[in-house]
Amino acid sequence: MPDKNVKVNLKNLSFSDSVSYYFDKAAPFTGAPQGLLDQIKTCNSIYKMNFPVKYGNEVRVIEAYRVQHSHHRMPTKGGIRYSLQVDQDEVMALAALMTYKCALVDVPFGGAKGGIKISPRQTSPEILENITRRYTTELVKKNFIGPGIDVPAPDYGTGEREMAWILDTYVTLNPGEINGYGCVTGKPVSQNGIHGRTEATGRGVVYALNEICSYADDMKDIKLTKGLDGKRVIVQGLGNVGYHTARIIREYGAKVIAIAEADGAVYDENGIDIDDLYKYRQEKKSVKGYPKGKVIADSISALELDCDILIPAALERQITEKNAPRIKAKIIAEAANGPITPAAEQILLKKGVMIIPDIYVNAGGVTVSYFEWLKNLSHVRFGRMQKRWEEKHQTNFIKLIEDLTGKTVPKARIDSLIHGADEIDLVNSGLEDTMIEAYQDIREFKKRRKSEIDIRTAAFAVSINKIKNSYYAMGIFP
Ligand code: NAD
């Protein structure tokens, strides 16, 4: 238990110290003994590697990591990040967040994370492929990857392409392993991936916000109306998470008034056409010069614009004690991992901002990764066995209604009623259910403690309690 007399200097915390700080804040609400709390908090395995890779005529030494934060459930699970900011502290923090996230949304994995210190945008695809394959080989050598050991996924700077290289390397080194496809998730659908994984994190953020905004009394407390319809939203980052969040939240009637990217922000009070901006950025490699709306050169200042919901979806430590006093959003949803520092959080909570923590709001990615892993282990696409049966059953049912009433159901109604569930329908339904259930757990926990705790603390406490119970079930820590 942290000594209450020792005052933590929030301004000097590293990323992994920040995660530990949130853990310590929630621990007293769990009733777990100190030894168990220490075990849950600590990183179980840290593998730092250096390997040489050819860049044209020269050889460079690449620094990379894989951290398995918790082995209380196996396999461990977590993305792989390619960024020049990667270091051991960052990967440890991200791995710990994965443990708490998986427990919170009942995904039966321990947390892990990987990172390679490179700039993917300044590295050719050929060299990226060499680095990815070599990294996977290093993981295989040390038994740090496998469908029952540790299962990577995409994160910042990586996507389907990198996951396909990891898969190919792993199955080449493990011929005949029947469950080999489950060694990595976020794969292309053609490589045993699953429909809906690419957009899962962003879709999960929107399902979460839809649930959060559905409680009229909670919204009244922060002077907002119920529902997502008409909400003014700002998103930071137009990568995987930011793009899909911004695209999908518009389907719920929200208006995305600003997108902040690394090299500038675009602002338009009438709402931004996300696909149009995304296409522009893909072509020009920048948002600069975008002809619709206003381009703001100082990207980070766009987070301070007036809005209802702010969604940081780029990197950690974007909202600090420096810009927090100027943030005007009523809700901040941490689609990125760790975008708010603890010092900033203190300021925001005092201002009454509702902070939706990363361990909950961006859990959609790992949830659908879990579905992909299940699909790989069962060797069958979701919906394959029952789709036609469902359609026949529904058709018979409608015929019966028509016979009994003497009326004819219009064809358009019949088509929508008889549609059997495809893989994507089941994935999205499972994802929505997961996000709703987890929020209800957090909300109920918080309500039981009146105004004593904030949403992040409640989320951490719910998560720690679930991990505590699995240690108790194993007979460790009686
Ligand atoms: P990505 O690489 O696809 O996209 C990140 C985007 O952020 C890029 O477009 C980049 O240009 C932009 N960016 C970088 N620095 C910026 C800055 N200072 N200001 C504004 N934009 C900036 O990465 P991603 O997969 O979308 O991940 C984003 C965040 O979401 C990370 O924190 C990651 O850990 C977290 N996350 C990702 C997933 C997933 O499934 N990919 C799941 C959970 C959490």
Short mmCIF file of C-alpha atoms and ligand atoms in Angstrom, two decimals:
data_model
loop_
_atom_site.label_atom_id
_atom_site.label_comp_id
_atom_site.label_asym_id
_atom_site.label_seq_id
_atom_site.Cartn_x
_atom_site.Cartn_y
_atom_site.Cartn_z
CA MET A 1 0.00 0.00 0.00
CA PRO A 2 1.50 3.43 -0.81
CA ASP A 3 2.46 5.39 2.29
CA LYS A 4 -0.24 8.09 2.58
CA ASN A 5 2.32 10.41 4.17
CA VAL A 6 4.58 10.31 1.11
CA LYS A 7 3.32 12.96 -1.29
CA VAL A 8 3.72 11.89 -4.92
CA ASN A 9 5.12 14.60 -7.17
CA LEU A 10 2.78 14.10 -10.11
CA LYS A 11 4.85 16.25 -12.45
CA ASN A 12 7.87 13.94 -12.40
CA LEU A 13 6.19 10.61 -13.05
CA SER A 14 7.32 8.49 -15.99
CA PHE A 15 4.62 6.76 -18.08
CA SER A 16 4.95 3.48 -16.15
CA ASP A 17 5.04 5.39 -12.83
CA SER A 18 1.75 7.02 -13.90
CA VAL A 19 0.11 3.62 -14.43
CA SER A 20 1.40 2.50 -11.00
CA TYR A 21 0.04 5.73 -9.49
CA TYR A 22 -3.45 4.98 -10.85
CA PHE A 23 -3.13 1.41 -9.56
CA ASP A 24 -2.15 2.63 -6.08
CA LYS A 25 -5.03 5.10 -6.07
CA ALA A 26 -7.53 2.29 -6.75
CA ALA A 27 -5.93 -0.43 -4.59
CA PRO A 28 -7.50 0.65 -1.24
CA PHE A 29 -10.98 0.12 -2.77
CA THR A 30 -10.30 -3.55 -3.55
CA GLY A 31 -9.54 -5.03 -0.14
CA ALA A 32 -6.70 -7.07 -1.67
CA PRO A 33 -3.73 -7.90 0.61
CA GLN A 34 -0.49 -6.03 -0.04
CA GLY A 35 1.45 -9.07 -1.29
CA LEU A 36 -1.18 -9.76 -3.91
CA LEU A 37 -1.30 -6.10 -4.97
CA ASP A 38 2.50 -6.14 -5.37
CA GLN A 39 2.27 -9.27 -7.50
CA ILE A 40 -0.47 -7.82 -9.73
CA LYS A 41 1.41 -4.54 -10.23
CA THR A 42 4.82 -5.88 -11.11
CA CYS A 43 6.04 -6.72 -14.65
CA ASN A 44 6.58 -10.50 -14.87
CA SER A 45 9.02 -10.69 -17.84
CA ILE A 46 10.97 -8.07 -19.75
CA TYR A 47 12.87 -9.02 -22.89
CA LYS A 48 15.09 -6.32 -24.36
CA MET A 49 16.84 -7.22 -27.59
CA ASN A 50 19.28 -5.65 -30.03
CA PHE A 51 19.79 -7.06 -33.49
CA PRO A 52 21.55 -5.93 -36.66
CA VAL A 53 19.63 -5.02 -39.83
CA LYS A 54 20.99 -3.99 -43.23
CA TYR A 55 20.01 -0.50 -44.42
CA GLY A 56 21.40 -0.45 -47.98
CA ASN A 57 25.16 -0.69 -47.61
CA GLU A 58 25.27 -0.08 -43.87
CA VAL A 59 24.23 -2.15 -40.87
CA ARG A 60 22.24 -0.61 -38.02
CA VAL A 61 21.59 -2.05 -34.58
CA ILE A 62 17.87 -2.09 -33.79
CA GLU A 63 16.56 -1.75 -30.21
CA ALA A 64 13.37 -3.68 -29.46
CA TYR A 65 11.30 -4.97 -26.53
CA ARG A 66 8.61 -7.42 -25.52
CA VAL A 67 7.20 -7.07 -22.03
CA GLN A 68 4.80 -9.58 -20.48
CA HIS A 69 3.26 -7.74 -17.58
CA SER A 70 1.12 -10.49 -16.09
CA HIS A 71 1.06 -14.26 -16.41
CA HIS A 72 -2.05 -14.68 -14.25
CA ARG A 73 -3.80 -15.65 -17.48
CA MET A 74 -2.17 -17.19 -20.52
CA PRO A 75 -1.51 -16.37 -23.27
CA THR A 76 -0.43 -12.79 -22.73
CA LYS A 77 -1.65 -10.27 -25.27
CA GLY A 78 -0.73 -6.81 -26.50
CA GLY A 79 0.20 -4.75 -29.54
CA ILE A 80 3.54 -4.00 -31.13
CA ARG A 81 4.49 -0.37 -31.58
CA TYR A 82 6.96 1.10 -34.10
CA SER A 83 8.11 4.53 -32.98
CA LEU A 84 11.29 6.44 -32.22
CA GLN A 85 9.91 7.12 -28.73
CA VAL A 86 9.92 3.43 -27.78
CA ASP A 87 11.87 2.65 -24.61
CA GLN A 88 11.57 0.14 -21.78
CA ASP A 89 9.48 2.40 -19.56
CA GLU A 90 6.94 3.02 -22.33
CA VAL A 91 6.57 -0.67 -23.18
CA MET A 92 6.23 -1.59 -19.48
CA ALA A 93 3.50 1.01 -19.03
CA LEU A 94 1.61 -0.17 -22.11
CA ALA A 95 1.93 -3.84 -21.07
CA ALA A 96 0.53 -3.06 -17.60
CA LEU A 97 -2.40 -1.17 -19.16
CA MET A 98 -3.11 -4.28 -21.24
CA THR A 99 -3.42 -6.44 -18.10
CA TYR A 100 -5.95 -4.07 -16.52
CA LYS A 101 -7.81 -3.61 -19.82
CA CYS A 102 -8.17 -7.35 -20.50
CA ALA A 103 -9.42 -8.01 -16.97
CA LEU A 104 -11.90 -5.12 -17.11
CA VAL A 105 -13.59 -6.36 -20.31
CA ASP A 106 -13.36 -10.07 -19.38
CA VAL A 107 -10.87 -10.99 -22.09
CA PRO A 108 -8.99 -13.96 -20.61
CA PHE A 109 -5.41 -12.84 -21.31
CA GLY A 110 -2.52 -11.44 -19.32
CA GLY A 111 -1.16 -8.10 -20.54
CA ALA A 112 1.88 -7.65 -22.79
CA LYS A 113 3.31 -5.12 -25.23
CA GLY A 114 6.11 -4.92 -27.77
CA GLY A 115 8.01 -2.05 -29.29
CA ILE A 116 10.69 -1.43 -31.89
CA LYS A 117 12.57 1.88 -31.85
CA ILE A 118 12.22 2.89 -35.50
CA SER A 119 10.29 5.43 -37.51
CA PRO A 120 7.96 3.41 -39.78
CA ARG A 121 7.28 6.43 -41.97
CA GLN A 122 10.99 6.95 -42.68
CA THR A 123 11.79 3.26 -43.27
CA SER A 124 11.28 1.50 -46.60
CA PRO A 125 8.78 -1.41 -46.70
CA GLU A 126 11.64 -3.83 -47.50
CA ILE A 127 13.62 -2.84 -44.41
CA LEU A 128 10.44 -2.81 -42.28
CA GLU A 129 9.76 -6.36 -43.41
CA ASN A 130 13.32 -7.45 -42.52
CA ILE A 131 13.04 -5.84 -39.10
CA THR A 132 9.62 -7.39 -38.42
CA ARG A 133 10.74 -10.87 -39.43
CA ARG A 134 13.95 -10.62 -37.41
CA TYR A 135 12.01 -9.37 -34.35
CA THR A 136 9.61 -12.33 -34.67
CA THR A 137 12.55 -14.74 -34.94
CA GLU A 138 14.02 -13.29 -31.74
CA LEU A 139 10.65 -13.81 -30.00
CA VAL A 140 10.48 -17.43 -31.23
CA LYS A 141 14.07 -18.07 -30.04
CA LYS A 142 13.14 -17.02 -26.49
CA ASN A 143 9.64 -18.62 -26.53
CA PHE A 144 8.03 -15.17 -26.32
CA ILE A 145 5.39 -15.77 -29.00
CA GLY A 146 2.80 -18.47 -29.72
CA PRO A 147 -0.99 -19.00 -29.59
CA GLY A 148 -0.77 -20.23 -25.99
CA ILE A 149 2.20 -18.07 -24.93
CA ASP A 150 2.04 -14.46 -26.11
CA VAL A 151 -0.05 -13.09 -28.98
CA PRO A 152 0.92 -9.70 -30.48
CA ALA A 153 -1.43 -7.34 -32.37
CA PRO A 154 -1.18 -3.95 -34.13
CA ASP A 155 -0.51 -0.72 -32.25
CA TYR A 156 0.92 2.71 -33.11
CA GLY A 157 2.86 2.48 -36.40
CA THR A 158 1.86 -1.11 -37.23
CA GLY A 159 -1.11 -2.72 -38.98
CA GLU A 160 -2.29 -5.74 -40.96
CA ARG A 161 0.82 -5.85 -43.13
CA GLU A 162 3.19 -6.23 -40.17
CA MET A 163 0.90 -8.84 -38.58
CA ALA A 164 0.97 -10.86 -41.84
CA TRP A 165 4.82 -10.81 -41.76
CA ILE A 166 4.81 -11.95 -38.11
CA LEU A 167 2.40 -14.77 -38.92
CA ASP A 168 4.39 -15.94 -41.92
CA THR A 169 7.65 -15.96 -39.95
CA TYR A 170 6.09 -17.79 -37.00
CA VAL A 171 4.42 -20.55 -39.04
CA THR A 172 7.59 -21.01 -41.10
CA LEU A 173 9.58 -21.60 -37.90
CA ASN A 174 6.84 -23.84 -36.41
CA PRO A 175 5.74 -26.11 -39.27
CA GLY A 176 2.70 -28.27 -38.57
CA GLU A 177 1.56 -26.31 -35.51
CA ILE A 178 -2.19 -26.69 -35.97
CA ASN A 179 -3.06 -23.50 -34.04
CA GLY A 180 -0.19 -21.48 -35.52
CA TYR A 181 -2.54 -18.86 -37.00
CA GLY A 182 -3.47 -17.85 -33.46
CA CYS A 183 0.09 -16.57 -32.81
CA VAL A 184 -0.88 -13.01 -33.77
CA THR A 185 -4.13 -11.02 -34.26
CA GLY A 186 -5.02 -8.05 -36.44
CA LYS A 187 -4.07 -10.13 -39.51
CA PRO A 188 -5.60 -9.48 -42.93
CA VAL A 189 -8.93 -11.36 -43.30
CA SER A 190 -7.35 -13.38 -46.14
CA GLN A 191 -4.67 -14.56 -43.66
CA ASN A 192 -7.13 -15.87 -41.05
CA GLY A 193 -7.93 -12.45 -39.63
CA ILE A 194 -11.46 -11.46 -38.67
CA HIS A 195 -13.92 -8.97 -40.17
CA GLY A 196 -14.18 -5.85 -38.04
CA ARG A 197 -10.75 -6.00 -36.33
CA THR A 198 -9.27 -3.05 -38.23
CA GLU A 199 -11.95 -0.62 -37.01
CA ALA A 200 -12.61 -2.41 -33.68
CA THR A 201 -10.83 0.05 -31.38
CA GLY A 202 -12.55 3.07 -32.94
CA ARG A 203 -15.93 1.31 -33.04
CA GLY A 204 -15.47 0.33 -29.38
CA VAL A 205 -14.77 3.98 -28.47
CA VAL A 206 -18.06 4.98 -30.11
CA TYR A 207 -20.05 2.16 -28.48
CA ALA A 208 -18.58 3.25 -25.14
CA LEU A 209 -19.44 6.92 -25.65
CA ASN A 210 -22.94 6.01 -26.82
CA GLU A 211 -23.47 4.10 -23.57
CA ILE A 212 -21.91 6.83 -21.39
CA CYS A 213 -24.03 9.56 -22.97
CA SER A 214 -27.22 7.51 -22.56
CA TYR A 215 -27.45 8.30 -18.81
CA ALA A 216 -29.40 11.57 -18.64
CA ASP A 217 -28.52 12.19 -14.96
CA ASP A 218 -24.76 11.77 -15.59
CA MET A 219 -24.98 14.10 -18.60
CA LYS A 220 -26.92 16.67 -16.57
CA ASP A 221 -24.06 16.74 -14.05
CA ILE A 222 -21.69 17.95 -16.78
CA LYS A 223 -24.29 20.19 -18.43
CA LEU A 224 -24.78 18.06 -21.52
CA THR A 225 -27.91 16.59 -23.04
CA LYS A 226 -28.47 12.84 -23.31
CA GLY A 227 -27.19 10.97 -26.38
CA LEU A 228 -24.43 11.40 -28.95
CA ASP A 229 -26.67 13.17 -31.44
CA GLY A 230 -25.50 16.75 -32.03
CA LYS A 231 -22.38 16.47 -29.83
CA ARG A 232 -19.37 18.51 -31.06
CA VAL A 233 -16.27 16.33 -31.15
CA ILE A 234 -12.51 16.90 -31.56
CA VAL A 235 -10.23 13.96 -32.43
CA GLN A 236 -6.44 13.97 -32.15
CA GLY A 237 -4.73 11.55 -34.58
CA LEU A 238 -6.10 10.35 -37.93
CA GLY A 239 -4.48 6.91 -37.81
CA ASN A 240 -6.24 3.61 -37.24
CA VAL A 241 -8.02 4.52 -34.00
CA GLY A 242 -8.69 8.20 -34.71
CA TYR A 243 -9.92 7.73 -38.27
CA HIS A 244 -12.42 4.98 -37.44
CA THR A 245 -13.62 6.73 -34.27
CA ALA A 246 -14.22 9.97 -36.19
CA ARG A 247 -15.90 8.15 -39.08
CA ILE A 248 -18.20 6.00 -36.93
CA ILE A 249 -19.20 8.66 -34.38
CA ARG A 250 -20.72 10.69 -37.22
CA GLU A 251 -23.10 7.78 -37.87
CA TYR A 252 -24.50 8.47 -34.38
CA GLY A 253 -25.27 12.09 -35.24
CA ALA A 254 -22.17 13.66 -33.65
CA LYS A 255 -20.28 16.37 -35.53
CA VAL A 256 -16.48 16.17 -35.76
CA ILE A 257 -15.45 19.83 -35.76
CA ALA A 258 -11.65 19.37 -35.57
CA ILE A 259 -9.01 16.76 -36.36
CA ALA A 260 -5.51 17.36 -34.98
CA GLU A 261 -2.68 15.54 -36.78
CA ALA A 262 1.07 15.61 -36.18
CA ASP A 263 1.71 18.43 -38.68
CA GLY A 264 -1.41 20.56 -38.22
CA ALA A 265 -5.10 20.53 -37.38
CA VAL A 266 -8.21 21.05 -39.49
CA TYR A 267 -11.17 22.93 -37.99
CA ASP A 268 -14.66 23.28 -39.43
CA GLU A 269 -17.64 24.17 -37.22
CA ASN A 270 -19.98 22.68 -39.86
CA GLY A 271 -18.37 19.25 -39.43
CA ILE A 272 -15.46 17.62 -41.26
CA ASP A 273 -15.95 15.05 -44.02
CA ILE A 274 -13.63 12.45 -42.45
CA ASP A 275 -13.17 10.24 -45.52
CA ASP A 276 -12.37 13.25 -47.67
CA LEU A 277 -9.72 14.51 -45.21
CA TYR A 278 -8.31 10.99 -44.77
CA LYS A 279 -7.96 10.60 -48.55
CA TYR A 280 -6.33 14.04 -48.83
CA ARG A 281 -3.79 13.14 -46.13
CA GLN A 282 -3.03 9.77 -47.72
CA GLU A 283 -2.28 11.49 -51.03
CA LYS A 284 -0.39 14.57 -49.75
CA LYS A 285 1.14 12.88 -46.66
CA SER A 286 -0.05 15.92 -44.66
CA VAL A 287 -3.20 17.81 -43.68
CA LYS A 288 -1.50 21.07 -44.68
CA GLY A 289 -3.27 22.85 -47.53
CA TYR A 290 -6.59 21.00 -46.98
CA PRO A 291 -9.02 23.27 -48.86
CA LYS A 292 -12.14 22.76 -46.69
CA GLY A 293 -12.25 24.37 -43.23
CA LYS A 294 -9.40 26.15 -41.48
CA VAL A 295 -5.93 24.62 -41.07
CA ILE A 296 -4.30 25.37 -37.69
CA ALA A 297 -0.49 25.09 -37.78
CA ASP A 298 -0.08 24.63 -34.01
CA SER A 299 -1.78 21.22 -33.87
CA ILE A 300 -1.76 20.73 -30.09
CA SER A 301 -3.66 24.01 -29.58
CA ALA A 302 -6.65 22.45 -31.38
CA LEU A 303 -7.27 20.32 -28.26
CA GLU A 304 -8.17 23.55 -26.47
CA LEU A 305 -11.00 24.49 -28.85
CA ASP A 306 -14.52 24.56 -27.46
CA CYS A 307 -16.24 21.16 -27.84
CA ASP A 308 -18.35 18.58 -25.96
CA ILE A 309 -16.12 15.52 -26.41
CA LEU A 310 -12.36 15.45 -26.90
CA ILE A 311 -10.87 12.17 -28.16
CA PRO A 312 -7.05 11.99 -28.03
CA ALA A 313 -6.22 9.04 -30.33
CA ALA A 314 -2.52 9.54 -31.10
CA LEU A 315 0.04 9.11 -28.34
CA GLU A 316 0.59 9.30 -24.60
CA ARG A 317 1.19 12.51 -22.61
CA GLN A 318 -0.62 14.92 -24.92
CA ILE A 319 -2.60 16.64 -22.16
CA THR A 320 -0.25 17.80 -19.41
CA GLU A 321 -0.45 20.30 -16.56
CA LYS A 322 0.52 22.94 -19.14
CA ASN A 323 -2.48 22.72 -21.48
CA ALA A 324 -5.04 21.09 -19.12
CA PRO A 325 -6.23 24.43 -17.64
CA ARG A 326 -7.22 25.57 -21.16
CA ILE A 327 -9.10 22.39 -22.19
CA LYS A 328 -12.82 23.15 -22.67
CA ALA A 329 -14.21 19.67 -23.39
CA LYS A 330 -16.80 18.26 -20.96
CA ILE A 331 -15.86 14.65 -21.73
CA ILE A 332 -12.39 13.33 -22.64
CA ALA A 333 -12.28 9.77 -23.99
CA GLU A 334 -8.76 8.31 -23.90
CA ALA A 335 -8.76 6.43 -27.21
CA ALA A 336 -4.94 6.52 -27.10
CA ASN A 337 -3.09 4.91 -24.20
CA GLY A 338 -2.06 7.38 -21.50
CA PRO A 339 -2.85 10.67 -23.31
CA ILE A 340 -3.50 12.52 -20.01
CA THR A 341 -0.76 12.80 -17.39
CA PRO A 342 -1.72 12.40 -13.70
CA ALA A 343 -0.89 16.07 -13.07
CA ALA A 344 -3.24 17.09 -15.89
CA GLU A 345 -5.89 14.71 -14.64
CA GLN A 346 -5.94 16.41 -11.25
CA ILE A 347 -6.60 19.77 -12.91
CA LEU A 348 -9.29 18.36 -15.23
CA LEU A 349 -11.13 16.52 -12.46
CA LYS A 350 -11.23 19.72 -10.40
CA LYS A 351 -12.80 21.45 -13.42
CA GLY A 352 -15.48 18.72 -13.50
CA VAL A 353 -14.35 17.09 -16.75
CA MET A 354 -15.58 13.52 -17.19
CA ILE A 355 -12.50 11.43 -18.06
CA ILE A 356 -13.15 8.05 -19.68
CA PRO A 357 -9.95 6.03 -19.09
CA ASP A 358 -7.95 4.19 -21.72
CA ILE A 359 -8.21 0.81 -19.97
CA TYR A 360 -11.91 0.91 -20.71
CA VAL A 361 -12.56 3.09 -23.72
CA ASN A 362 -9.95 1.68 -26.13
CA ALA A 363 -10.53 -1.98 -25.14
CA GLY A 364 -12.44 -2.70 -28.36
CA GLY A 365 -9.24 -3.67 -30.17
CA VAL A 366 -8.24 -6.41 -27.75
CA THR A 367 -11.85 -7.59 -27.51
CA VAL A 368 -12.06 -8.28 -31.24
CA SER A 369 -8.50 -9.65 -31.18
CA TYR A 370 -9.85 -12.19 -28.67
CA PHE A 371 -12.64 -13.09 -31.13
CA GLU A 372 -9.99 -13.50 -33.87
CA TRP A 373 -7.91 -15.79 -31.65
CA LEU A 374 -11.03 -17.87 -30.86
CA LYS A 375 -11.75 -18.11 -34.58
CA ASN A 376 -8.18 -19.29 -35.22
CA LEU A 377 -8.35 -21.95 -32.51
CA SER A 378 -11.77 -23.20 -33.64
CA HIS A 379 -10.72 -23.15 -37.32
CA VAL A 380 -14.13 -21.93 -38.46
CA ARG A 381 -15.55 -18.56 -39.45
CA PHE A 382 -18.19 -17.17 -37.04
CA GLY A 383 -21.68 -17.60 -38.48
CA ARG A 384 -20.69 -20.31 -40.94
CA MET A 385 -22.67 -23.09 -39.24
CA GLN A 386 -25.89 -21.26 -38.38
CA LYS A 387 -26.45 -18.46 -40.94
CA ARG A 388 -28.59 -20.46 -43.43
CA TRP A 389 -30.43 -22.28 -40.65
CA GLU A 390 -31.38 -18.95 -39.06
CA GLU A 391 -32.60 -17.62 -42.40
CA LYS A 392 -34.78 -20.69 -43.06
CA HIS A 393 -36.16 -20.61 -39.52
CA GLN A 394 -37.07 -16.92 -39.79
CA THR A 395 -38.66 -17.42 -43.23
CA ASN A 396 -40.87 -20.20 -41.87
CA PHE A 397 -41.86 -17.99 -38.96
CA ILE A 398 -42.90 -15.11 -41.24
CA LYS A 399 -44.86 -17.54 -43.44
CA LEU A 400 -46.70 -18.74 -40.35
CA ILE A 401 -47.59 -15.13 -39.39
CA GLU A 402 -48.82 -14.48 -42.96
CA ASP A 403 -50.94 -17.68 -42.92
CA LEU A 404 -52.45 -16.87 -39.53
CA THR A 405 -53.19 -13.19 -40.27
CA GLY A 406 -53.95 -13.48 -43.99
CA LYS A 407 -51.70 -10.46 -44.55
CA THR A 408 -48.51 -10.22 -46.61
CA VAL A 409 -45.32 -8.87 -44.99
CA PRO A 410 -43.57 -6.42 -47.41
CA LYS A 411 -40.47 -7.92 -49.09
CA ALA A 412 -38.10 -5.26 -47.70
CA ARG A 413 -39.24 -6.14 -44.14
CA ILE A 414 -38.82 -9.86 -44.87
CA ASP A 415 -35.28 -9.34 -46.20
CA SER A 416 -34.19 -7.47 -43.07
CA LEU A 417 -35.96 -9.92 -40.73
CA ILE A 418 -34.60 -13.14 -42.21
CA HIS A 419 -30.97 -12.00 -42.58
CA GLY A 420 -28.80 -14.57 -40.73
CA ALA A 421 -25.83 -13.22 -38.78
CA ASP A 422 -22.57 -12.85 -40.71
CA GLU A 423 -19.18 -12.78 -39.00
CA ILE A 424 -19.17 -8.96 -38.94
CA ASP A 425 -22.65 -8.86 -37.33
CA LEU A 426 -21.53 -11.22 -34.57
CA VAL A 427 -18.22 -9.40 -34.02
CA ASN A 428 -19.91 -6.00 -33.71
CA SER A 429 -22.64 -7.40 -31.48
CA GLY A 430 -20.05 -9.03 -29.16
CA LEU A 431 -18.04 -5.81 -29.13
CA GLU A 432 -21.04 -3.61 -28.30
CA ASP A 433 -22.13 -5.96 -25.51
CA THR A 434 -18.61 -5.96 -24.05
CA MET A 435 -18.35 -2.16 -24.02
CA ILE A 436 -21.81 -1.75 -22.46
CA GLU A 437 -21.31 -4.43 -19.78
CA ALA A 438 -17.90 -3.09 -18.76
CA TYR A 439 -19.20 0.47 -18.42
CA GLN A 440 -22.11 -0.71 -16.29
CA ASP A 441 -19.63 -2.51 -13.97
CA ILE A 442 -17.54 0.66 -13.64
CA ARG A 443 -20.55 2.94 -13.18
CA GLU A 444 -22.10 0.74 -10.52
CA PHE A 445 -18.80 0.49 -8.62
CA LYS A 446 -18.42 4.27 -8.71
CA LYS A 447 -22.04 4.88 -7.67
CA ARG A 448 -21.64 2.59 -4.66
CA ARG A 449 -18.83 4.84 -3.46
CA LYS A 450 -20.80 8.06 -4.10
CA SER A 451 -18.52 10.93 -5.17
CA GLU A 452 -15.50 9.38 -3.44
CA ILE A 453 -13.83 8.17 -6.64
CA ASP A 454 -13.45 9.14 -10.28
CA ILE A 455 -14.18 6.87 -13.27
CA ARG A 456 -10.54 5.82 -13.79
CA THR A 457 -10.17 4.79 -10.16
CA ALA A 458 -13.41 2.79 -10.37
CA ALA A 459 -12.22 1.11 -13.60
CA PHE A 460 -8.86 0.17 -12.03
CA ALA A 461 -10.59 -1.15 -8.89
CA VAL A 462 -13.02 -3.32 -10.90
CA SER A 463 -10.09 -4.65 -12.90
CA ILE A 464 -7.87 -5.35 -9.88
CA ASN A 465 -10.77 -7.19 -8.21
CA LYS A 466 -11.14 -9.47 -11.23
CA ILE A 467 -7.39 -10.26 -11.28
CA LYS A 468 -7.47 -10.79 -7.51
CA ASN A 469 -10.28 -13.33 -7.96
CA SER A 470 -8.32 -15.32 -10.53
CA TYR A 471 -5.33 -15.51 -8.13
CA TYR A 472 -7.71 -16.66 -5.36
CA ALA A 473 -9.21 -19.25 -7.73
CA MET A 474 -5.69 -20.61 -8.35
CA GLY A 475 -5.27 -21.08 -4.61
CA ILE A 476 -2.41 -18.59 -4.47
CA PHE A 477 -2.78 -15.88 -1.80
CA PRO A 478 -5.37 -17.60 0.44
P1 NAD B 1 -1.51 4.82 -35.91
O1 NAD B 1 -0.06 4.73 -36.13
O2 NAD B 1 -2.42 4.10 -36.85
O3 NAD B 1 -2.00 6.34 -35.88
C1 NAD B 1 -1.48 7.32 -35.04
C2 NAD B 1 -1.74 8.67 -35.69
O4 NAD B 1 -1.38 9.70 -34.77
C3 NAD B 1 -0.92 8.89 -36.95
O5 NAD B 1 -1.77 9.33 -38.00
C4 NAD B 1 0.10 9.95 -36.53
O6 NAD B 1 0.50 10.80 -37.61
C5 NAD B 1 -0.71 10.72 -35.49
N1 NAD B 1 0.13 11.51 -34.59
C6 NAD B 1 1.38 11.24 -34.12
N2 NAD B 1 1.80 12.22 -33.31
C7 NAD B 1 0.79 13.13 -33.25
C8 NAD B 1 0.63 14.37 -32.60
N3 NAD B 1 1.59 14.87 -31.82
N4 NAD B 1 -0.54 15.06 -32.78
C9 NAD B 1 -1.52 14.56 -33.56
N5 NAD B 1 -1.41 13.39 -34.22
C10 NAD B 1 -0.27 12.68 -34.06
O7 NAD B 1 -1.74 4.33 -34.41
P2 NAD B 1 -3.08 3.76 -33.76
O8 NAD B 1 -3.07 2.29 -33.90
O9 NAD B 1 -4.23 4.56 -34.24
O10 NAD B 1 -2.80 4.06 -32.21
C11 NAD B 1 -3.07 5.33 -31.64
C12 NAD B 1 -3.17 5.20 -30.13
O11 NAD B 1 -4.21 4.27 -29.82
C13 NAD B 1 -1.92 4.66 -29.43
O12 NAD B 1 -1.83 5.24 -28.15
C14 NAD B 1 -2.21 3.17 -29.28
O13 NAD B 1 -1.49 2.58 -28.23
C15 NAD B 1 -3.69 3.23 -28.97
N6 NAD B 1 -4.42 1.99 -29.24
C16 NAD B 1 -4.40 1.41 -30.47
C17 NAD B 1 -5.12 0.23 -30.69
C18 NAD B 1 -5.18 -0.43 -32.03
O14 NAD B 1 -5.98 -1.39 -32.19
N7 NAD B 1 -4.46 0.02 -33.04
C19 NAD B 1 -5.82 -0.36 -29.63
C20 NAD B 1 -5.84 0.27 -28.37
C21 NAD B 1 -5.12 1.45 -28.20
#
